Coordinates of C-alpha atoms in Angstrom, one line a residue:
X1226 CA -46.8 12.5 46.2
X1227 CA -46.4 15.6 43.7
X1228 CA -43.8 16.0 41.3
X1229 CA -42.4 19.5 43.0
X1230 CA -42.5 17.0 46.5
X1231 CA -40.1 14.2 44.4
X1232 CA -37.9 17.2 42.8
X1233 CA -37.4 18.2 46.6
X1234 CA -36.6 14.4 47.6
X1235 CA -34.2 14.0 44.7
X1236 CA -32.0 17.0 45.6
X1237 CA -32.2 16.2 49.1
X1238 CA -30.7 12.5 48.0
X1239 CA -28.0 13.9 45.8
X1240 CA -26.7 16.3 48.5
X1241 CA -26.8 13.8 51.5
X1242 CA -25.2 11.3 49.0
X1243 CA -22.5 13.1 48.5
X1244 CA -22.4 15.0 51.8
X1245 CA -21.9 11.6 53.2
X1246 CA -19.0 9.6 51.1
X1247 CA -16.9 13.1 50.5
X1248 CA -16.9 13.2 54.2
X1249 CA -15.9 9.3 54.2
X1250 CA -13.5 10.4 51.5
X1251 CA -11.9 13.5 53.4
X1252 CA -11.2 11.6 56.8
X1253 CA -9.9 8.7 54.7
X1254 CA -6.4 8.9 56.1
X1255 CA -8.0 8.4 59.7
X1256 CA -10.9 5.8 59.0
X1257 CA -8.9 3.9 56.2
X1258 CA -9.3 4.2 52.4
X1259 CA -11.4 1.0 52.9
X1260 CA -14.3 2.4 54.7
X1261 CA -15.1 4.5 51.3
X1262 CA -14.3 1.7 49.2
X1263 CA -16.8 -0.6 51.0
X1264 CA -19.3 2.2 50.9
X1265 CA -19.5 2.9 47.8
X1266 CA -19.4 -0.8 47.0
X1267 CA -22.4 -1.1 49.2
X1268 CA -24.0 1.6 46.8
X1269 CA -23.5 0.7 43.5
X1270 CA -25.4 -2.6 44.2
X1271 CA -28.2 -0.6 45.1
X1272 CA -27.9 1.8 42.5
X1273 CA -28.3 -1.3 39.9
X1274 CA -31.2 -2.7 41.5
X1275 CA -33.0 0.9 41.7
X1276 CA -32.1 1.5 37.8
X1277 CA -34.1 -1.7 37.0
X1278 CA -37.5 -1.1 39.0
X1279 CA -37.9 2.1 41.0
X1280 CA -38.7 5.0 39.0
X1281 CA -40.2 8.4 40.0
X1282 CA -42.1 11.3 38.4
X1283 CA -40.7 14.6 38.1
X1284 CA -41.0 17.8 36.3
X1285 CA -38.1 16.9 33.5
X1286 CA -40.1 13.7 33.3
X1287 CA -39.6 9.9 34.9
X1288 CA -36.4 9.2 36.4
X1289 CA -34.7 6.6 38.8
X1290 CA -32.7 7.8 41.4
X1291 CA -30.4 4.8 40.9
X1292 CA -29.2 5.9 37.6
X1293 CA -29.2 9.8 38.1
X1294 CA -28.6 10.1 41.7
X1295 CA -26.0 7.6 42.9
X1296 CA -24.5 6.5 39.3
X1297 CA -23.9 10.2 38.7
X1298 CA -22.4 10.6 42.1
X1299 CA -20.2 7.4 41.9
X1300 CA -18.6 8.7 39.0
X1301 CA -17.7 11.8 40.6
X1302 CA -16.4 10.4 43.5
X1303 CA -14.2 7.7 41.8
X1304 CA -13.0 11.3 39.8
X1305 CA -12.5 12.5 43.0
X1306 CA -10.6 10.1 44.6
X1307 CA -8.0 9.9 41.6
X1308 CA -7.5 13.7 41.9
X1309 CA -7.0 13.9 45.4
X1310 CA -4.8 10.7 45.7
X1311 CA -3.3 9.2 42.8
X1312 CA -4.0 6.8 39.7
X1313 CA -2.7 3.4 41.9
X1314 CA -5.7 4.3 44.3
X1315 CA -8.5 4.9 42.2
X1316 CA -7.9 1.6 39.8
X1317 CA -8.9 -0.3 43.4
X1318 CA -12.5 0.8 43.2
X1319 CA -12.9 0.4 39.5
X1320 CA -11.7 -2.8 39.6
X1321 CA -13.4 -4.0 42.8
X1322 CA -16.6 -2.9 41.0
X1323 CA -15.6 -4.7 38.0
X1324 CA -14.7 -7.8 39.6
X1325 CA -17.4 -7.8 42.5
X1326 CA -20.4 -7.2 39.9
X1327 CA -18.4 -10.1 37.5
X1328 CA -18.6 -12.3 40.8
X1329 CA -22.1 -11.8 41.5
X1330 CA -23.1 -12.3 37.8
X1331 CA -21.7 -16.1 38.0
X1332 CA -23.1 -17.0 41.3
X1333 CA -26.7 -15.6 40.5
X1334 CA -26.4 -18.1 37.2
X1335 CA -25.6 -21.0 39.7
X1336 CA -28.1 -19.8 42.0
X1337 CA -31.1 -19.9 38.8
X1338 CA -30.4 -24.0 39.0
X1339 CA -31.8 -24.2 42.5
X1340 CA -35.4 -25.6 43.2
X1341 CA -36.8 -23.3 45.5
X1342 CA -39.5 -23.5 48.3
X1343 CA -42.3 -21.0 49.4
X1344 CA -42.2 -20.5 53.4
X1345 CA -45.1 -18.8 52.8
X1346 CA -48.1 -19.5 50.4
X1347 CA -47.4 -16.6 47.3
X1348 CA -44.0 -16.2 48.4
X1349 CA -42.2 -17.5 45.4
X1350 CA -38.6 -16.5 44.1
X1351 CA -39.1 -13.8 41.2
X1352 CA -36.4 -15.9 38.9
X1353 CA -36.9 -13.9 35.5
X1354 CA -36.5 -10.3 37.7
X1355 CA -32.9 -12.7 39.0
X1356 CA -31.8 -13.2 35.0
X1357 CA -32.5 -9.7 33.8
X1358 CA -30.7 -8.3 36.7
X1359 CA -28.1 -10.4 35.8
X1360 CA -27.9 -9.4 32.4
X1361 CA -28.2 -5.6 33.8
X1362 CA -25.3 -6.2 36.0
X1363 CA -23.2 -7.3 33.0
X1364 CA -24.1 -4.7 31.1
X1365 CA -24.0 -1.9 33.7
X1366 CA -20.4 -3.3 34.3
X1367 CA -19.2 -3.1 31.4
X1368 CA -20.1 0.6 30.9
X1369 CA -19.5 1.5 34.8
X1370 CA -15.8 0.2 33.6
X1371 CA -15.7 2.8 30.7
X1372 CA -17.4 5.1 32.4
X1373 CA -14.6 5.6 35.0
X1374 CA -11.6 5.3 32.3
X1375 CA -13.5 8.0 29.9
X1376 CA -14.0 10.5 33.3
X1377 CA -10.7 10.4 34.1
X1378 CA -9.3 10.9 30.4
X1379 CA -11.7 13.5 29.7
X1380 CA -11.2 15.2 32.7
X1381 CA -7.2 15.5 32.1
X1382 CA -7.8 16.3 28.1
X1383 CA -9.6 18.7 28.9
X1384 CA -7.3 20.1 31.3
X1385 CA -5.0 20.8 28.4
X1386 CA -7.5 22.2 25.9
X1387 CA -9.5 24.5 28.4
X1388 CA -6.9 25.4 31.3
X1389 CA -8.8 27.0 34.2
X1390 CA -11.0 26.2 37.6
X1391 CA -10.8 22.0 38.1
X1392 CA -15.0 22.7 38.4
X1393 CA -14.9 23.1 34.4
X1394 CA -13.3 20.3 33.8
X1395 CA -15.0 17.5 36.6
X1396 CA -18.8 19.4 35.0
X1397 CA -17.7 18.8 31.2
X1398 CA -16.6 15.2 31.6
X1399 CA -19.6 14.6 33.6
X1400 CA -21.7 15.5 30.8
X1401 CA -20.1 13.7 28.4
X1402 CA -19.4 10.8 30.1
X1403 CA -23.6 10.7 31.7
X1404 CA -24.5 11.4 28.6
X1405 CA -23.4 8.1 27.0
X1406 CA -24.0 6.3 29.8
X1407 CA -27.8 7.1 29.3
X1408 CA -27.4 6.6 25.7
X1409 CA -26.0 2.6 26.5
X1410 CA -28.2 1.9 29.8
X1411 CA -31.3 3.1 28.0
X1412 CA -30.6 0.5 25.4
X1413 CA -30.8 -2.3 27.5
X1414 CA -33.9 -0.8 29.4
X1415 CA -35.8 -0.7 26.2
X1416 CA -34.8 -4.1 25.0
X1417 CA -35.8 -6.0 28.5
X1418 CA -38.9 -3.8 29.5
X1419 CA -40.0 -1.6 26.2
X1420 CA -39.0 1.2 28.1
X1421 CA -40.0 4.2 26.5
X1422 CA -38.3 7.4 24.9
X1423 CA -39.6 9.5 28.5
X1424 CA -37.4 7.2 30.6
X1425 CA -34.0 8.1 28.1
X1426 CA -35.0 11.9 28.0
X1427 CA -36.0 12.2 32.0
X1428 CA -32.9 9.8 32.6
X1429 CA -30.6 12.1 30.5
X1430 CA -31.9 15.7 32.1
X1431 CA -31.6 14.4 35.5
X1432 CA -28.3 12.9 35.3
X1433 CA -27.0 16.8 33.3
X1434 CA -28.8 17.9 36.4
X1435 CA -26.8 16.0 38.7
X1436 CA -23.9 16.3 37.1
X1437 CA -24.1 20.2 37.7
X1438 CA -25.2 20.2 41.4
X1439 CA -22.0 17.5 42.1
X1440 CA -19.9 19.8 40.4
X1441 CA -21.0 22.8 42.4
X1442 CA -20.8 20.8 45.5
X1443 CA -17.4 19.7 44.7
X1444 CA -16.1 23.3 43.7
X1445 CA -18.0 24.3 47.2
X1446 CA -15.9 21.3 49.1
X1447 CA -12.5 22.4 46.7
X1448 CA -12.8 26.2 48.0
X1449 CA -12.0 24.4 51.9
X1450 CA -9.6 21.7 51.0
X1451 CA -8.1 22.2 47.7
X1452 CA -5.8 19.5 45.6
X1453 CA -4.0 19.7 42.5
X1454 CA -5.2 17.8 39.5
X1455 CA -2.7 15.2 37.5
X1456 CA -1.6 15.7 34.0
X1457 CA -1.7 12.6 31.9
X1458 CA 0.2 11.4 28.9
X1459 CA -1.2 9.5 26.0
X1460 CA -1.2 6.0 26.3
X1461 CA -3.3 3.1 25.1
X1462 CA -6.1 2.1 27.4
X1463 CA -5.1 -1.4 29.1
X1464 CA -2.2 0.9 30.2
X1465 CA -4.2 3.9 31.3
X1466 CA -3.5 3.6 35.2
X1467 CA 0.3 2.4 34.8
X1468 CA 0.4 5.4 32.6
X1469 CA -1.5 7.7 35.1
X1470 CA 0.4 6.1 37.9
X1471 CA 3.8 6.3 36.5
X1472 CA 3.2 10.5 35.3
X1473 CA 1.8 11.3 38.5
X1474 CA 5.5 9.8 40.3
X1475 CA 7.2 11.3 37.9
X1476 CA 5.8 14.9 38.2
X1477 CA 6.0 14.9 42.2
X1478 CA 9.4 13.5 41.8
X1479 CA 10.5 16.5 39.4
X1480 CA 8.5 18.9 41.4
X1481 CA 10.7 17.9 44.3
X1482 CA 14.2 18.1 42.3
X1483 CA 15.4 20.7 40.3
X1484 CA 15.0 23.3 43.0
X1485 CA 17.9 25.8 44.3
X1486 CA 18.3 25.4 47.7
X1487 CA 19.0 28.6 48.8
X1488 CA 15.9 30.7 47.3
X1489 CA 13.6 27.6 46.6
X1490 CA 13.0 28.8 43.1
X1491 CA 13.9 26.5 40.2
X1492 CA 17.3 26.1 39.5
X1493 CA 19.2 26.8 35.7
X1494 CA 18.8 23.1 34.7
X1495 CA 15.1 23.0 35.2
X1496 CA 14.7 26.0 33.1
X1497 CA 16.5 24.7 30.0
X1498 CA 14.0 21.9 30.1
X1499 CA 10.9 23.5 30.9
X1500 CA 11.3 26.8 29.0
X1501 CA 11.9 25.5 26.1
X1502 CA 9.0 23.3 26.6
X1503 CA 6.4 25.8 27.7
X1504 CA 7.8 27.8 24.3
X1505 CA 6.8 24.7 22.1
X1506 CA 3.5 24.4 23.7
X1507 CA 3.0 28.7 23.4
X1508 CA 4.0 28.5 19.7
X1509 CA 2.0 25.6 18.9
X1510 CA -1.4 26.9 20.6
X1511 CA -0.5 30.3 18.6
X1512 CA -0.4 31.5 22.0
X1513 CA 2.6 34.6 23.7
X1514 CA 5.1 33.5 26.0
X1515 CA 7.5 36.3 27.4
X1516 CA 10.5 36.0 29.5
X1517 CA 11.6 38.8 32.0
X1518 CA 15.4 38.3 33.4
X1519 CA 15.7 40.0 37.2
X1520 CA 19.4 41.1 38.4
X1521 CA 20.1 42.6 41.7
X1522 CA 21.2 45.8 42.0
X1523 CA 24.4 46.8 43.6
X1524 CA 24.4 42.6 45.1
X1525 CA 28.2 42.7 45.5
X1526 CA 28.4 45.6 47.7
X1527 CA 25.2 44.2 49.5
X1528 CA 28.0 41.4 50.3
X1529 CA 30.9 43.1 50.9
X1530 CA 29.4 45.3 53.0
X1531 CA 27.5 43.0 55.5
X1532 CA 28.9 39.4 54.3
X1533 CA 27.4 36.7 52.1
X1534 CA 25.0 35.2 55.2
X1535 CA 23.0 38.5 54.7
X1536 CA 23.3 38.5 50.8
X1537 CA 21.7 35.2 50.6
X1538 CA 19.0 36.6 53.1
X1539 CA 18.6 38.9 50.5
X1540 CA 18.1 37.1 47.5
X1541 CA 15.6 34.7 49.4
X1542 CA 13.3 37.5 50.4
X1543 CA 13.9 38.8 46.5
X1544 CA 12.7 35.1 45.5
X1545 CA 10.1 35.8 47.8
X1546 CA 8.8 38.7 46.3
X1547 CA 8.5 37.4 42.7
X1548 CA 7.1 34.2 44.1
X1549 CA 4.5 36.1 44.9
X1550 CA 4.9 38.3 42.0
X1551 CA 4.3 35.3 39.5
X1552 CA 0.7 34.2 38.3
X1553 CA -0.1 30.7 38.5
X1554 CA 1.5 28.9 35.5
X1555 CA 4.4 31.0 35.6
X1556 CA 7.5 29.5 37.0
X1557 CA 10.6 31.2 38.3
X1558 CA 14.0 30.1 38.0
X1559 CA 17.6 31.3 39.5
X1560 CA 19.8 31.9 36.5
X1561 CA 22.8 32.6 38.4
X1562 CA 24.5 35.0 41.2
X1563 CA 21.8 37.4 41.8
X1564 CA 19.9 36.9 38.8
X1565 CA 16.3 35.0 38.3
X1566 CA 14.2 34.5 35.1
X1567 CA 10.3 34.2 34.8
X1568 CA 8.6 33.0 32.4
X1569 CA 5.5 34.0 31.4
X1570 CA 3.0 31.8 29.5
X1571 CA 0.5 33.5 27.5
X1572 CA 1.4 36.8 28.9
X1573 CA 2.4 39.6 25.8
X1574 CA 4.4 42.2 25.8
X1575 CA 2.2 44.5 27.6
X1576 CA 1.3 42.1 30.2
X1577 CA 4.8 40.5 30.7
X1578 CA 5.8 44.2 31.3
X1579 CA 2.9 45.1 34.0
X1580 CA 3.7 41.7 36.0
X1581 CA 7.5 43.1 35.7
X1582 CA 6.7 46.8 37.0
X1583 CA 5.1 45.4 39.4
X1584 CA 7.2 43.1 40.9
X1585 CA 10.0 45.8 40.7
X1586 CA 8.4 47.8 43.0
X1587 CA 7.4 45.7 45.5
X1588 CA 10.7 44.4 46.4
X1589 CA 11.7 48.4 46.0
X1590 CA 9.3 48.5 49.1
X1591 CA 9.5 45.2 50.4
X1592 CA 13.2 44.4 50.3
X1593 CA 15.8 45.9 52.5
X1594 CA 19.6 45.5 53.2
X1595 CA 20.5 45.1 56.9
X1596 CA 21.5 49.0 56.7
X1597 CA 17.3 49.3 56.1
X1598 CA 18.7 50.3 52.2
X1599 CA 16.2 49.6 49.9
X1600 CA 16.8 46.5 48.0
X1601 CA 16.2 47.4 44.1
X1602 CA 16.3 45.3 41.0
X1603 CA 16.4 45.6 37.2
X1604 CA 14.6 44.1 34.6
X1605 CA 15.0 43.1 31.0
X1606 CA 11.8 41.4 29.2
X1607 CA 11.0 39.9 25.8
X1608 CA 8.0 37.9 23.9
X1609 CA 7.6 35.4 21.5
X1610 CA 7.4 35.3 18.7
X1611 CA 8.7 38.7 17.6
X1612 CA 11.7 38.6 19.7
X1613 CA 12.6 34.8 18.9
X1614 CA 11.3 31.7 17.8
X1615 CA 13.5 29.9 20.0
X1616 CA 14.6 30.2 24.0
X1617 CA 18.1 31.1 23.7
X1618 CA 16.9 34.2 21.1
X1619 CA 14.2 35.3 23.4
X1620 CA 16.6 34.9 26.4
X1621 CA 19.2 37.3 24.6
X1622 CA 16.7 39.5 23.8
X1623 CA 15.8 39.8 27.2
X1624 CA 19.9 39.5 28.7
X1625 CA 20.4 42.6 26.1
X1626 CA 17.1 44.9 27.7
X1627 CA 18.1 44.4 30.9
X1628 CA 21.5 45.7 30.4
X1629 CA 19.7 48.4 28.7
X1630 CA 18.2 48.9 31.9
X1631 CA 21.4 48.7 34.2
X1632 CA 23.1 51.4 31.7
X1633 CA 20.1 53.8 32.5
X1634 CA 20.4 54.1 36.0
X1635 CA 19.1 51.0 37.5
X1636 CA 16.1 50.0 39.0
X1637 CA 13.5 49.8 36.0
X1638 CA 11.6 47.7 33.8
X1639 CA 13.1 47.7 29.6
X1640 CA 11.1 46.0 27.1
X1641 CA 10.8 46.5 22.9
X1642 CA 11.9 49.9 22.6
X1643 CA 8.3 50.7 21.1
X1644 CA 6.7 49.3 24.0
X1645 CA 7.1 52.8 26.1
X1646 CA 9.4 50.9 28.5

C-alpha cells in the first residue's frame, strides 16, 4: 500500500472518528452522557496500544494513527464537551481516563506474576510488550491528564487575548497542546524502542494536521448547532474544574439576573458593574470604548395619549431595535423612563457614531405609535479616553450631547463637536 493510498486512509479515519463521537456527543441528552463516555473510553485504550506498535508510511513521514488520529481527536472532544456543557461534566472523562488507565496499570503488574501456559505450541504471552505498555500507559496518563487541563486553559486564555471565531481558539490550543504532547510521548518512544527523529517529525506534522482538519470539522459542526464558550478565572491547577465549574454558575446565574423585565435589556444596576468593568479592561488593552445614551422622543405624550400599556409596547419594540442594533460584545442597558445606554467596546468615535445613526433610523422606520406616528429617538455619544477616564465622566459627556441633540430639534445623533455630528 502507497503512501498517497495511507494519506487517503488517515483522513478517512479522522473524519469518521469524529463524525461518529460528535454525533454520540450531539444526541447525548437522548442516549445518555455515558454512551460518549464509554466510547471514548473504549478508544483511548486502543489509541495507546496503536501508539506503541502500528505505524504507517506517509508523505510527511511515519506516523501512528493512535497518536495523531484518535489522541488528537480525544482532546478535541474532551474540549468539546466542556464548551458545550460545563466544567462538572468534562472532569468525568478526564478523570475516568486517569483512574481507568491507573487501574489497569496495577492489575497488568499483578498479572506479570502469573505462570502462563501455551494452548498452542509458539503461542506464548509477549510479557516484555505487557511491561512496556505498562510503563506507556503511565506515562501516556500522566500527559493525557495535562493535556486535557492545558486545552482547556489555553483555549479560554486565549479567548481573552485573541477575541473572535471559537475555531481560532479550539486550532491554537490544539497546536500547542499536540505539540508538547509529541515532544513528551516521543521521549518515552525513543527510550523503550530507539525510535528515531522521523517518528517525532512525522508524529508532530500529522498531529498539526489533525489538529487543523478537527478544527474545520468542528467550525463545520458549530455553523449548525452553535454554543457559547466559558470564560475562566485564574486559579491554581488542583482547583481548575471547581474554579471552571463555579465561573461557569456564576456567569449563567448573572446572565439571568440583572435584566429589566419590561424591555429584557440590562437594567441600571448591571450597568454600574459592568461598564465600569468593560472601561478597565478598554483602558488597559489601550483599546476605545464609547458610550451612546438613547431617550425617546415625545414618550410622555406617547402615554398620555394612548395610556402606559402602549408606552411600554413602545419602549420594548425600541429595545428591540437596538438589540438588534448592537454588535456582539456590546450590551444594552435601560437607564431609566425612556432612556437606554449602549456601550460600545472597541468601537471609536467614528464608529460609536455609525452604530448610533444607524440605529436611529431604524426605529425612525421600524417603530410606530398606535396612531402609525413614527417613533423617533435622540442620541448623545462619547469615547474614551478623550471624553473621560472614568464611567460617570464619559456618561456625562454623553447625558450633555444628547441634550445637545434634544435642544436641536430631536431625532439625531450628537457626538464631539469636531466629529461632524
Amino acid at each position: 500500500m502507497n503512501q498517497s493510498t495511507n494519506l487517503a486512509l488517515f483522513v478517512v479515519e479522522a473524519v469518521l472518528y469524529f463524525t461518529l463521537l460528535t454525533t454520540l456527543l450531539h444526541f447525548r441528552h437522548r442516549i445518555g452522557l455515558g454512551v460518549f463516555l464509554t466510547a471514548l473510553g473504549v478508544m483511548h485504550f486502543v489509541e495507546t496500544y496503536l501508539a506503541a506498535v502500528f505505524y504507517v508510511d506517509l508523505p510527511i513521514g511515519i506516523v501512528s494513527p493512535g497518536s495523531s488520529i484518535f489522541f488528537a481527536g480525544k482532546l478535541v472532544m474532551i474540549l468539546m464537551l466542556y464548551i458545550k456543557e460545563d466544567a462538572a461534566t468534562v472532569r468525568q472523562p478526564i478523570y475516568g481516563l486517569f483512574i481507568g488507565n491507573a487501574v489497569t496499570l496495577v492489575i497488568a503488574q499483578f498479572l506479570l506474576l502469573h505462570h502462563t501456559v501455551s494452548l498452542t505450541p509458539g503461542q506464548t504471552a509477549d510479557v516484555a510488550f505487557l511491561r512496556e505498555m505498562g510503563l506507556l500507559m503511565l506515562w501516556g496518563t500522566a500527559l493525557l491528564y495535562i493535556d486535557s487541563l492545558a486545552i482547556i486553559l489555553l483555549y479560554e486564555r486565549i479567548g481573552r487575548i485573541l477575541p473572535g471565531p471559537t475555531i481560532t481558539r479550539v486550532a491554537a490550543s490544539s497546536v500547542l497542546v499536540l505539540t508538547f504532547d509529541q515532544i513528551g510521548f516521543y521521549g518515552l518512544l525513543a527510550y523503550l524502542y530507539d525510535a528515531p527523529a522521523a517518528v517525532f517529525w512525522g508524529g508532530w506534522k500529522a498531529k498539526m494536521a489533525a489538529a487543523v482538519l478537527y478544527s474545520a470539522m468542528f467550525a463545520l459542526y458549530q455553523m449548525v448547532f452553535r454554543d457559547p464558550g466559558m470564560v475562566l478565572a485564574r486559579r491554581p491547577i488542583r482547583d481548575v474544574f471547581t474554579d471552571l465549574t463555579f465561573r461557569e454558575r456564576y456567569e449563567d446565574l448573572l446572565a439571568r439576573t440583572g435584566r429589566d423585565v419590561l424591555t429584557g435589556a440590562f437594567d441600571r444596576g448591571r450597568m454600574e458593574i459592568e461598564a465600569p468593568r468593560l472601561l478597565r479592561e478598554s483602558t488597559e488593552r489601550r483599546k476605545p470604548l464609547s458610550v451612546a445614551i438613547v431617550d425617546v422622543d415625545h414618550f410622555k405624550a406617547v402615554n398620555d395619549r394612548f395610556g402606559h400599556l402602549h408606552g411600554d409596547s413602545v419602549l420594548r419594540e425600541v429595545a428591540d431595535e437596538l438589540h438588534r442594533g448592537t454588535r456582539t460584545g456590546d450590551l444594552l442597558f435601560r437607564y431609566g423612563g425612556e432612556e437606554f445606554v449602549v456601550v460600545l467596546p472597541e468601537a471609536n468615535h467614528a464608529d460609536a457614531l455609525l452604530i448610533s445613526e444607524r440605529m436611529r433610523q431604524e426605529i425612525a422606520v421600524g417603530v410606530r405609535d398606535h396612531g402609525g406616528g413614527a417613533v423617533t429617538v435622540s442620541i448623545g455619544v462619547a469615547t474614551a479616553p478623550e471624553d473621560g477616564a472614568n464611567f460617570t465622566s464619559l456618561l456625562a459627556a454623553a447625558d450633555n450631547r444628547l441634550y445637545r441633540a434634544k435642544n436641536a430639534g430631536r431625532n439625531r445623533t450628537e457626538g464631539r463637536p469636531d466629529s461632524g455630528a
